[in-house]
PDB file of C-alpha atoms in Angstrom:
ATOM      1  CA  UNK A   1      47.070 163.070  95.723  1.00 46.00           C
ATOM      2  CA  UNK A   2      45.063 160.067  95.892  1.00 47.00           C
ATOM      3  CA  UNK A   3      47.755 158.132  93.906  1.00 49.00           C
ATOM      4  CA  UNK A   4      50.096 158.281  96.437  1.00 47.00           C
ATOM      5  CA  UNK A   5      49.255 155.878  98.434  1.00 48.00           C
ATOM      6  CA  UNK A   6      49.521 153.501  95.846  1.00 46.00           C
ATOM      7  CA  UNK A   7      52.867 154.526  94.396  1.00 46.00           C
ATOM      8  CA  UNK A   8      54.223 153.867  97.771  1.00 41.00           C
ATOM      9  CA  UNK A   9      53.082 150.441  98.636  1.00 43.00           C
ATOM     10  CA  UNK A  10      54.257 149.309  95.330  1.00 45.00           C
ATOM     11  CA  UNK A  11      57.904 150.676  95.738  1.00 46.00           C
ATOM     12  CA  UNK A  12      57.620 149.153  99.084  1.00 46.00           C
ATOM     13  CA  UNK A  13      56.653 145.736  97.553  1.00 48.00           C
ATOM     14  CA  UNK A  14      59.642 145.893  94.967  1.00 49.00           C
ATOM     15  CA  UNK A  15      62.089 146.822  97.675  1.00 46.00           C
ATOM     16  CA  UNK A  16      61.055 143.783 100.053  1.00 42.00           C
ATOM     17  CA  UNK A  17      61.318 141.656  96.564  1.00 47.00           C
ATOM     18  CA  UNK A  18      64.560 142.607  95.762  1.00 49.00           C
ATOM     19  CA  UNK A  19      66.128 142.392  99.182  1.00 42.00           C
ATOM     20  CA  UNK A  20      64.588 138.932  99.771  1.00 50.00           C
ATOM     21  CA  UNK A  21      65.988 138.127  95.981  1.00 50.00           C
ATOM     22  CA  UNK A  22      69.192 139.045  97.027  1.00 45.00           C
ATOM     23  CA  UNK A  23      69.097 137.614 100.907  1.00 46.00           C
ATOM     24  CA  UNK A  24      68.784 133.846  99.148  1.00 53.00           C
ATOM     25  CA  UNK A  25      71.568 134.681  96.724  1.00 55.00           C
ATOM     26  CA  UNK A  26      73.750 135.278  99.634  1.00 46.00           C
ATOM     27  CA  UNK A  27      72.941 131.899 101.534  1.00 51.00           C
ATOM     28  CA  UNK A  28      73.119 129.902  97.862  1.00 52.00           C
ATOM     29  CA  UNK A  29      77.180 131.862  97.758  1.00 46.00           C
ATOM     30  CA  UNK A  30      77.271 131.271 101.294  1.00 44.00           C
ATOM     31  CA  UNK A  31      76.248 127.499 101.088  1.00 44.00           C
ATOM     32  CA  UNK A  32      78.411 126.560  97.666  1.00 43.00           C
ATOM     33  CA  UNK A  33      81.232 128.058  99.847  1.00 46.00           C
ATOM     34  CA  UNK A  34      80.909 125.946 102.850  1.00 44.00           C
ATOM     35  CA  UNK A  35      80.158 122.472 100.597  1.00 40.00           C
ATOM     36  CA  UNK A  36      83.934 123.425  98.389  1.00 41.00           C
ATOM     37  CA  UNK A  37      85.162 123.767 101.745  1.00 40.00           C
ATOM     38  CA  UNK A  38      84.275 120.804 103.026  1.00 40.00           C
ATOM     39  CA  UNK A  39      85.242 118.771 100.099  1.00 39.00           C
ATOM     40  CA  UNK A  40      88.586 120.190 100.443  1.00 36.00           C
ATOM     41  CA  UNK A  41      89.092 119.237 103.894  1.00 35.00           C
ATOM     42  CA  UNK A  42      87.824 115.879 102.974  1.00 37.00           C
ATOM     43  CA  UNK A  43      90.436 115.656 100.721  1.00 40.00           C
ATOM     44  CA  UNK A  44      94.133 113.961 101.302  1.00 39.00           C
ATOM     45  CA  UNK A  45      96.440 116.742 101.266  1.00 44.00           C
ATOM     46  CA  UNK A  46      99.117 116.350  98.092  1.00 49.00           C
ATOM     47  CA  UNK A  47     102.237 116.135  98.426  1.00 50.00           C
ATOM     48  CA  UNK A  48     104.252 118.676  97.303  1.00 56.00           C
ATOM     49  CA  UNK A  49     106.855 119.247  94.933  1.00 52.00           C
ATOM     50  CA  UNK A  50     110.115 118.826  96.217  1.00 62.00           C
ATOM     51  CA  UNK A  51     108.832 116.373  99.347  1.00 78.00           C
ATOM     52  CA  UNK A  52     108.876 112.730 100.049  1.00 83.00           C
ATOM     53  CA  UNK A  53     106.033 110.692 100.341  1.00 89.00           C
ATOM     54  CA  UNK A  54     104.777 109.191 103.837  1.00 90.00           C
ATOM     55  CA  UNK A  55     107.269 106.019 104.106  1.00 88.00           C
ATOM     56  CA  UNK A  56     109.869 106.611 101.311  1.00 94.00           C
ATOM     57  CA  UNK A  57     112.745 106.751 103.607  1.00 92.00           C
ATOM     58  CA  UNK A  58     111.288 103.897 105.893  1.00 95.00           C
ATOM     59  CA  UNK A  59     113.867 100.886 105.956  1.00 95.00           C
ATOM     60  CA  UNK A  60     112.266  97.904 103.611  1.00 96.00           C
ATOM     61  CA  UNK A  61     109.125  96.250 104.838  1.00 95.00           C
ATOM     62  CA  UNK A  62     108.212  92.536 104.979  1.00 96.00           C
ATOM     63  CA  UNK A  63     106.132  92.004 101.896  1.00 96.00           C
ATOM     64  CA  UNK A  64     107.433  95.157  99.883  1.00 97.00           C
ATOM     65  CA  UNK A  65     107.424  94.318  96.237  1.00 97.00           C
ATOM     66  CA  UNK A  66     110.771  95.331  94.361  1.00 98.00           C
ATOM     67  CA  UNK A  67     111.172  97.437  91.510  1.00 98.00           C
ATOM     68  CA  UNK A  68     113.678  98.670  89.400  1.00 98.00           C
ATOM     69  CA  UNK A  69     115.956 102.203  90.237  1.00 97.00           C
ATOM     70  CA  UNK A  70     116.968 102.764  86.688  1.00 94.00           C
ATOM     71  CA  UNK A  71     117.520 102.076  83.365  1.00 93.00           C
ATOM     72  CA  UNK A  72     114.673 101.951  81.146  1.00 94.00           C
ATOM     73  CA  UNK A  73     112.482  99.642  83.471  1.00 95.00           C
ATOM     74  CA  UNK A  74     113.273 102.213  86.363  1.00 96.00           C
ATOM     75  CA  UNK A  75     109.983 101.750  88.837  1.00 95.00           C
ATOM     76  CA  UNK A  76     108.672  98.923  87.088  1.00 97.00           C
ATOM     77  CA  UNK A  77     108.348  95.530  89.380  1.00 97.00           C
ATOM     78  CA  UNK A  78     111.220  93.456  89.108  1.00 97.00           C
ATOM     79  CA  UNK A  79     110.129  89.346  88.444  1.00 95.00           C
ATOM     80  CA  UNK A  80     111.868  86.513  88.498  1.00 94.00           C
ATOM     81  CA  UNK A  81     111.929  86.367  84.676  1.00 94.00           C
ATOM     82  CA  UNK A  82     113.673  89.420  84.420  1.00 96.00           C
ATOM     83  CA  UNK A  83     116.883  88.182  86.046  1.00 97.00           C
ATOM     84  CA  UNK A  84     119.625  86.630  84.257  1.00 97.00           C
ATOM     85  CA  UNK A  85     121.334  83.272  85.570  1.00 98.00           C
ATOM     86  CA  UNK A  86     124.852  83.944  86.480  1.00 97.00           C
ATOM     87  CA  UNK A  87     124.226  87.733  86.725  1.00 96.00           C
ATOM     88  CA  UNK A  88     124.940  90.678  86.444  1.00 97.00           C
ATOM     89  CA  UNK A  89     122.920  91.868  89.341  1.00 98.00           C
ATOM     90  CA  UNK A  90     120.124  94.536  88.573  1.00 97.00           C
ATOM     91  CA  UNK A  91     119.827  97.859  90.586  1.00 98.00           C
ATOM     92  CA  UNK A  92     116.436  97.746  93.002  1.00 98.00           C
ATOM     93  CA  UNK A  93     113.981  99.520  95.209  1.00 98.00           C
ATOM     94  CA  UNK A  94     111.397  98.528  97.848  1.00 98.00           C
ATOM     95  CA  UNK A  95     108.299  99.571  97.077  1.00 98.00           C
ATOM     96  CA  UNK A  96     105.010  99.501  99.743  1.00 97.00           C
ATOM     97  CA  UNK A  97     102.485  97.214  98.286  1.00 95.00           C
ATOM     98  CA  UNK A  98     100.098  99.346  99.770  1.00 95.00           C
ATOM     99  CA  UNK A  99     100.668 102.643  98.956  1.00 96.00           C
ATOM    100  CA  UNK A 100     102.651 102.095  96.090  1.00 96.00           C
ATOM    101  CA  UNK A 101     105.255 104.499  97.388  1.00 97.00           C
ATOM    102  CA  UNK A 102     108.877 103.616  96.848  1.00 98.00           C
ATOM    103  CA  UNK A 103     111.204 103.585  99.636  1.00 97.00           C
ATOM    104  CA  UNK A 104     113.956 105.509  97.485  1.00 97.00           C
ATOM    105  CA  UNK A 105     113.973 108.787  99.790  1.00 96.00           C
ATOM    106  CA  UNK A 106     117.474 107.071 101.382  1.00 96.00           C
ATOM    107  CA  UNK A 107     120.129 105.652  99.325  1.00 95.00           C
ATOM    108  CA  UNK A 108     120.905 102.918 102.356  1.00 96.00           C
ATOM    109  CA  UNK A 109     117.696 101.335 100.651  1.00 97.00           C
ATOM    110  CA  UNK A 110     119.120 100.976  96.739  1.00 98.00           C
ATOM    111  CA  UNK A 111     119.224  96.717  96.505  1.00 98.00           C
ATOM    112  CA  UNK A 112     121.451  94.740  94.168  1.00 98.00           C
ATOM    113  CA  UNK A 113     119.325  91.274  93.023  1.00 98.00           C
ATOM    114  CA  UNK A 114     121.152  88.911  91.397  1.00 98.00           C
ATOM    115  CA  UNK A 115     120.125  85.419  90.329  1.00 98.00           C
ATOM    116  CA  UNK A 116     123.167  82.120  90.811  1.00 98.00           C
ATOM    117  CA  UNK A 117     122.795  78.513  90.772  1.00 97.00           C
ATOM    118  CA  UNK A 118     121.484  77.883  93.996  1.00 97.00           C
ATOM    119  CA  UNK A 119     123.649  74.939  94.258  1.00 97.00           C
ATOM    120  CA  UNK A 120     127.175  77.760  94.659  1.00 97.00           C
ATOM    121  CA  UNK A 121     125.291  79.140  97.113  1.00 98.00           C
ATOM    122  CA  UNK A 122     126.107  78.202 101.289  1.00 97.00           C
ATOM    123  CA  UNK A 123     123.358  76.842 103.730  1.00 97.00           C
ATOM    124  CA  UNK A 124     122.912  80.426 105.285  1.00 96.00           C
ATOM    125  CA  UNK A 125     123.149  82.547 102.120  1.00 98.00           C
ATOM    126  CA  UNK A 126     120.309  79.395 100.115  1.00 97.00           C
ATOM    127  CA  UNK A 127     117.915  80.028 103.413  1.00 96.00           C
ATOM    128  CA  UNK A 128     117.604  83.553 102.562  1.00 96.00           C
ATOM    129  CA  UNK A 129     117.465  83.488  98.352  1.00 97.00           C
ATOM    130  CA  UNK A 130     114.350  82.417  96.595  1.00 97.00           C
ATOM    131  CA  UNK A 131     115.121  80.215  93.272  1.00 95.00           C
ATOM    132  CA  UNK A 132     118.478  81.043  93.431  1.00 97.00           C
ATOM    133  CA  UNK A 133     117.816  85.040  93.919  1.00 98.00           C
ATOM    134  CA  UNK A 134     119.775  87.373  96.117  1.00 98.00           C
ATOM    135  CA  UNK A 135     118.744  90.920  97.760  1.00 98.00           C
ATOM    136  CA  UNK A 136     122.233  92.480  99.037  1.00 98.00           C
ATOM    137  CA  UNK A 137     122.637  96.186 100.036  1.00 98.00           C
ATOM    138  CA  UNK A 138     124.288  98.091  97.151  1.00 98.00           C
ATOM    139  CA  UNK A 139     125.955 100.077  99.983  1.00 98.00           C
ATOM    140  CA  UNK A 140     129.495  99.549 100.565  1.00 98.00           C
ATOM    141  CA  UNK A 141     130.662  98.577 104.204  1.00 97.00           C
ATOM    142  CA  UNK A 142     133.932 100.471 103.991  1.00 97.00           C
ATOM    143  CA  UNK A 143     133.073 104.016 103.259  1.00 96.00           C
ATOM    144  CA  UNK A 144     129.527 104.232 102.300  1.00 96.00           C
ATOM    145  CA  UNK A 145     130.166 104.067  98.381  1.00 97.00           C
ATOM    146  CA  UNK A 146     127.768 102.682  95.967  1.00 97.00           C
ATOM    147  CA  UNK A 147     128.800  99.210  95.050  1.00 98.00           C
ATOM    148  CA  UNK A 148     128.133  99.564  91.500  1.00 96.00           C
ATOM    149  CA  UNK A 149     130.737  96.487  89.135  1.00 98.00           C
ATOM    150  CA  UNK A 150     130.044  92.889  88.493  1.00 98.00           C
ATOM    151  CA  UNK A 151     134.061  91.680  87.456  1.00 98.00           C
ATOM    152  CA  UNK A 152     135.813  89.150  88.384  1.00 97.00           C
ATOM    153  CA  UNK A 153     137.615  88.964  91.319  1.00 97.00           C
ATOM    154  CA  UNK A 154     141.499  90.123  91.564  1.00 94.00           C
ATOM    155  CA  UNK A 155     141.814  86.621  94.393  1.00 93.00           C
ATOM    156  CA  UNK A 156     140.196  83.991  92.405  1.00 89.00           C
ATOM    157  CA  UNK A 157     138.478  83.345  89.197  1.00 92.00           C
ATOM    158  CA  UNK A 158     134.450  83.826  90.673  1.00 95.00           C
ATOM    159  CA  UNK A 159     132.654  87.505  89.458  1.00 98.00           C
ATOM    160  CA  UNK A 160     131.847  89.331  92.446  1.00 98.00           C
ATOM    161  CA  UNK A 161     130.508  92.526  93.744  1.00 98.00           C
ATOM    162  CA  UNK A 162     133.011  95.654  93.794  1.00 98.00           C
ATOM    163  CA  UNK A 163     133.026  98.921  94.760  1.00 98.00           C
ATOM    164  CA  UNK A 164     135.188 100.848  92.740  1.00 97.00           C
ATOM    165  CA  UNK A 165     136.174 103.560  95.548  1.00 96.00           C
ATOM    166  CA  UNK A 166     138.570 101.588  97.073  1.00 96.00           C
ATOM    167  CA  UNK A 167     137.900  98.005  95.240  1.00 97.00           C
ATOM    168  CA  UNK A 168     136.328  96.573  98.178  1.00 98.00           C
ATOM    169  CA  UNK A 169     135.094  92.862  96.601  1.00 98.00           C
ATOM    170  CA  UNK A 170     132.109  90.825  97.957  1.00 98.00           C
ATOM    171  CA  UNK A 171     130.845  87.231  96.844  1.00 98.00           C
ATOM    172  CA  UNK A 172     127.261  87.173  96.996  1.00 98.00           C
ATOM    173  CA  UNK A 173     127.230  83.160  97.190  1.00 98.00           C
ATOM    174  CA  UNK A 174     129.150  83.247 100.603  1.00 98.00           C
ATOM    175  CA  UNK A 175     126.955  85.773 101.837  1.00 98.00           C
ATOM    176  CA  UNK A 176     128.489  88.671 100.359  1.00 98.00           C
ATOM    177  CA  UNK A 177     131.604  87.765 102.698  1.00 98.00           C
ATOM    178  CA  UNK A 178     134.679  90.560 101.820  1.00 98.00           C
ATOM    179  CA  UNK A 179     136.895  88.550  99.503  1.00 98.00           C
ATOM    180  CA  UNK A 180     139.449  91.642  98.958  1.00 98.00           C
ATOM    181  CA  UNK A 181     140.278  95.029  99.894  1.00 97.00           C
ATOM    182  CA  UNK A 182     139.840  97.496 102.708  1.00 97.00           C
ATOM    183  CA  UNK A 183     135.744  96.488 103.807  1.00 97.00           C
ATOM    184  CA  UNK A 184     135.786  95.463 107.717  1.00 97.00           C
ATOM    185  CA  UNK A 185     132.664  93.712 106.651  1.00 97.00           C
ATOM    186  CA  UNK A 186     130.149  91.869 104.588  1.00 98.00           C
ATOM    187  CA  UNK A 187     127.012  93.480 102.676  1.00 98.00           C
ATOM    188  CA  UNK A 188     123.941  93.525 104.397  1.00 98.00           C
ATOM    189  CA  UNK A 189     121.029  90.996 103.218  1.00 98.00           C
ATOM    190  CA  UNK A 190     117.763  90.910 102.558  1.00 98.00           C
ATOM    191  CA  UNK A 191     115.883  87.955 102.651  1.00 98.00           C
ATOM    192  CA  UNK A 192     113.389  87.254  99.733  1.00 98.00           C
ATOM    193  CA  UNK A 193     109.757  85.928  99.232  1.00 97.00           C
ATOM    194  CA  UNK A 194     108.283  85.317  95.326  1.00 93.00           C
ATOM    195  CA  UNK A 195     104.252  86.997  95.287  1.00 83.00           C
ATOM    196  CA  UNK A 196     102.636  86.301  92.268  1.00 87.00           C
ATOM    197  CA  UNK A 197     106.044  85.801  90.244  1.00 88.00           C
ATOM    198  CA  UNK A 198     107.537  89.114  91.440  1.00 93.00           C
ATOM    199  CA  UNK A 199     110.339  89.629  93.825  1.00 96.00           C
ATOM    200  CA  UNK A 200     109.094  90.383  97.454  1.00 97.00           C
ATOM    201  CA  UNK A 201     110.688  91.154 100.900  1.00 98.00           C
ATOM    202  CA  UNK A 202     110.853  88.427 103.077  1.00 97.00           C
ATOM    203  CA  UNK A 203     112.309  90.071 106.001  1.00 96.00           C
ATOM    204  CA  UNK A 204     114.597  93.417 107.071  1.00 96.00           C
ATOM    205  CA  UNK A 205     117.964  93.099 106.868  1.00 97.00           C
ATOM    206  CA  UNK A 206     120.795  90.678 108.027  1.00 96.00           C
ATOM    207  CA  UNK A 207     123.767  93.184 109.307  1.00 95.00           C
ATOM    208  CA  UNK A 208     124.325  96.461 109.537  1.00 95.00           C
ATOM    209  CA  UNK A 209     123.539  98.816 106.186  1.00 96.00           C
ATOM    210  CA  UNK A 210     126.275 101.417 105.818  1.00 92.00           C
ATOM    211  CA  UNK A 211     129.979 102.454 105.349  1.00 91.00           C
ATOM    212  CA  UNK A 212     131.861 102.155 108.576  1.00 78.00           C
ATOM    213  CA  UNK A 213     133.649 105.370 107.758  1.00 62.00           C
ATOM    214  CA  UNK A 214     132.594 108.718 106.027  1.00 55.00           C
ATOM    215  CA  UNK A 215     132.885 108.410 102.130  1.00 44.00           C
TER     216      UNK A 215
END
């Protein structure tokens, strides 16, 4: 009987050991929980498959960089260098500088660049080129289709633009003026800068971007 005593205090010692033991494991889960958490929330939410980035359907930017929208350079930055005198044009996207995010999300954005002697080209369409180099919608004015041929022209003996839906024909050295077929009007420009020997956006566009009738 005089043991007692004794037996109990020391069960009562283990049991206030254990339950402290296990008190600071809950505040350790509890505090590891609330850091993750807050390094989540501190985090810039992904974007998900199947959405477009911030700004990829934005209309081009002044100083957006230009890249290419296919073929095996597709997204790579499109320089001066890469563009051959004469033509044929190459197929383009803005791109933000910035964020790096291309503005492909709309199709009224797809560019065509093409590089001509600067001395075919008139005073309005030589203000806006750099070196000779030309940024014109690749949207056709009639219905909307994507101007796509570099041929030469069924009224005269230049290569133009065409869009083979309905063989609308635009010279890019007149400022893309409508040379043949059913277009009411010209393709929309985009002025041009050179940063660092690539191709940059000077300005927004010159005219409207868009068929004038459902394709």
């Amino acid at each position: 009987m005089s043991n007692a005593p004794t037996n109990v205090a020391s069960s009562s010692s283990d049991n206030i050991a254990e339950f402290e033991s296990c008190a600071e494991q809950t505040r350790r889960t509890l505090l590891l929980g609330a850091l993750a958490t807050t390094a989540c929330l501190g985090c810039s939410a992904p974007v998900r498959a199947g959405e477009d980035a911030p700004g990829s359907d934005e209309r081009p930017q002044k100083g957006d960089l230009l890249v290419f929208s296919e073929g095996d350079s597709e997204g790579k930055l499109i320089k001066a260098a890469d563009l051959t005198l004469g033509g044929p044009p190459v197929h383009a996207w803005p791109q933000d500088p910035k964020t790096s995010v291309v503005r492909s999300a709309s199709r009224l954005n797809e560019l065509l660049i093409i590089k001509l002697d600067p001395a075919e080209l008139d005073e309005q369409t030589k203000a806006r080129a750099v070196d000779g180099i030309l940024a014109y919608s690749a949207i056709c004015a009639h219905a909307g289709c994507p101007v796509t041929a570099w041929v030469k022209s069924d009224v005269g003996d230049k290569d133009v633009f065409k869009c083979m839906c309905h063989n609308s024909e635009y010279d890019p050295r007149e400022g893309a003026q409508v040379v043949y077929g059913p277009a009411p009007r010209r393709l929309a420009a985009l002025p041009l800068a050179l940063a660092d020997g690539s191709l940059s956006v000077a300005g927004g566009f010159v005219g409207k971007v868009g068929g004038a009738q459902p394709g």
